[in-house]
Amino acid sequence: MLKSEEAFVLLDIREPWELSRASWDDARIKLAPLSQIAQHGIEALFEDSQIVVACHHGIRSAQVTRWLLSQGLADVVSLRGGIEAYALDVDLSVGRY
């Protein structure tokens, strides 16, 4: 479970095969694989929420964060280190791959 009590949406952009390797258990998580992200209409879904974008190591999430910012969303950040850093630093029960 994510520890922060702040209001945000965590946008997990990992591919379906990655989700079976490591996952988080939190209602704030929305899945939108990078390969399909342009089809999801993400901007409209989360325009009133802070968006934290996450992937495996933080590389893809940084790219998507830049793209979302370029689309006019203002409150978007990338989870530095991705789910890998989260598994190492916050919740050791999260799988690693």
mmCIF file of N, CA and C in Angstrom, residues 2 6 9-11 14 17 21 33 38-39 42 49 51-52 55 59-60 63-65 67 74 85 87-88 92 97:
data_model
loop_
_atom_site.group_PDB
_atom_site.id
_atom_site.type_symbol
_atom_site.label_atom_id
_atom_site.label_comp_id
_atom_site.label_asym_id
_atom_site.label_seq_id
_atom_site.Cartn_x
_atom_site.Cartn_y
_atom_site.Cartn_z
ATOM 1 N N LEU A 2 0.488 2.235 -0.737
ATOM 2 C CA LEU A 2 1.234 3.483 -0.776
ATOM 3 C C LEU A 2 1.046 4.212 0.541
ATOM 4 N N GLU A 6 -1.809 11.944 0.883
ATOM 5 C CA GLU A 6 -2.150 13.028 -0.036
ATOM 6 C C GLU A 6 -3.037 12.505 -1.162
ATOM 7 N N VAL A 9 -3.429 10.490 -8.005
ATOM 8 C CA VAL A 9 -3.664 9.276 -8.783
ATOM 9 C C VAL A 9 -2.305 8.771 -9.220
ATOM 10 N N LEU A 10 -2.041 7.492 -9.010
ATOM 11 C CA LEU A 10 -0.806 6.903 -9.496
ATOM 12 C C LEU A 10 -1.126 6.218 -10.814
ATOM 13 N N LEU A 11 -0.532 6.706 -11.866
ATOM 14 C CA LEU A 11 -0.755 6.182 -13.207
ATOM 15 C C LEU A 11 0.364 5.198 -13.530
ATOM 16 N N ARG A 14 3.171 0.597 -16.878
ATOM 17 C CA ARG A 14 3.851 -0.641 -17.251
ATOM 18 C C ARG A 14 2.943 -1.515 -18.111
ATOM 19 N N TRP A 17 2.388 -7.665 -18.928
ATOM 20 C CA TRP A 17 3.271 -8.727 -18.446
ATOM 21 C C TRP A 17 4.056 -8.288 -17.215
ATOM 22 N N ARG A 21 4.542 -9.375 -12.355
ATOM 23 C CA ARG A 21 5.834 -9.504 -11.672
ATOM 24 C C ARG A 21 5.916 -8.665 -10.405
ATOM 25 N N PRO A 33 -1.092 1.127 -19.870
ATOM 26 C CA PRO A 33 0.189 0.730 -20.456
ATOM 27 C C PRO A 33 0.707 1.759 -21.455
ATOM 28 N N ALA A 38 -1.865 6.787 -25.518
ATOM 29 C CA ALA A 38 -2.519 7.825 -26.322
ATOM 30 C C ALA A 38 -4.002 7.538 -26.514
ATOM 31 N N GLN A 39 -4.400 6.285 -26.366
ATOM 32 C CA GLN A 39 -5.796 5.893 -26.559
ATOM 33 C C GLN A 39 -6.642 6.089 -25.310
ATOM 34 N N ILE A 42 -6.105 10.227 -21.067
ATOM 35 C CA ILE A 42 -5.629 10.430 -19.701
ATOM 36 C C ILE A 42 -5.856 11.853 -19.214
ATOM 37 N N SER A 49 -6.738 16.089 -10.479
ATOM 38 C CA SER A 49 -5.933 15.358 -9.507
ATOM 39 C C SER A 49 -4.456 15.503 -9.829
ATOM 40 N N ILE A 51 -1.160 13.817 -10.638
ATOM 41 C CA ILE A 51 -0.847 12.535 -11.258
ATOM 42 C C ILE A 51 0.608 12.196 -10.955
ATOM 43 N N VAL A 52 0.820 11.011 -10.416
ATOM 44 C CA VAL A 52 2.157 10.472 -10.223
ATOM 45 C C VAL A 52 2.282 9.331 -11.225
ATOM 46 N N CYS A 55 6.581 3.610 -13.629
ATOM 47 C CA CYS A 55 6.912 2.472 -14.485
ATOM 48 C C CYS A 55 7.870 1.578 -13.693
ATOM 49 N N ILE A 59 12.202 5.559 -16.161
ATOM 50 C CA ILE A 59 12.581 6.118 -17.461
ATOM 51 C C ILE A 59 11.339 6.430 -18.294
ATOM 52 N N ARG A 60 10.495 5.426 -18.489
ATOM 53 C CA ARG A 60 9.270 5.635 -19.270
ATOM 54 C C ARG A 60 8.340 6.633 -18.594
ATOM 55 N N GLN A 63 9.293 10.134 -19.409
ATOM 56 C CA GLN A 63 8.875 10.506 -20.768
ATOM 57 C C GLN A 63 7.387 10.843 -20.812
ATOM 58 N N VAL A 64 6.562 10.020 -20.187
ATOM 59 C CA VAL A 64 5.120 10.262 -20.178
ATOM 60 C C VAL A 64 4.800 11.528 -19.391
ATOM 61 N N THR A 65 5.516 11.770 -18.313
ATOM 62 C CA THR A 65 5.312 12.997 -17.534
ATOM 63 C C THR A 65 5.564 14.217 -18.397
ATOM 64 N N TRP A 67 5.346 14.382 -21.617
ATOM 65 C CA TRP A 67 4.279 14.437 -22.615
ATOM 66 C C TRP A 67 2.997 15.006 -22.010
ATOM 67 N N ALA A 74 -0.873 20.358 -15.459
ATOM 68 C CA ALA A 74 0.112 21.079 -14.664
ATOM 69 C C ALA A 74 0.633 20.275 -13.480
ATOM 70 N N ALA A 85 12.299 1.148 -7.102
ATOM 71 C CA ALA A 85 12.707 1.939 -5.939
ATOM 72 C C ALA A 85 11.674 1.828 -4.824
ATOM 73 N N ALA A 87 9.771 -0.731 -4.209
ATOM 74 C CA ALA A 87 9.937 -2.049 -3.598
ATOM 75 C C ALA A 87 11.145 -2.091 -2.664
ATOM 76 N N LEU A 88 12.194 -1.388 -3.012
ATOM 77 C CA LEU A 88 13.410 -1.382 -2.192
ATOM 78 C C LEU A 88 13.316 -0.449 -0.992
ATOM 79 N N LEU A 92 8.830 -3.752 1.044
ATOM 80 C CA LEU A 92 9.629 -4.912 0.652
ATOM 81 C C LEU A 92 8.783 -6.086 0.171
ATOM 82 N N TYR A 97 11.691 -7.333 -10.366
ATOM 83 C CA TYR A 97 12.021 -8.046 -11.607
ATOM 84 C C TYR A 97 13.050 -7.285 -12.386
#
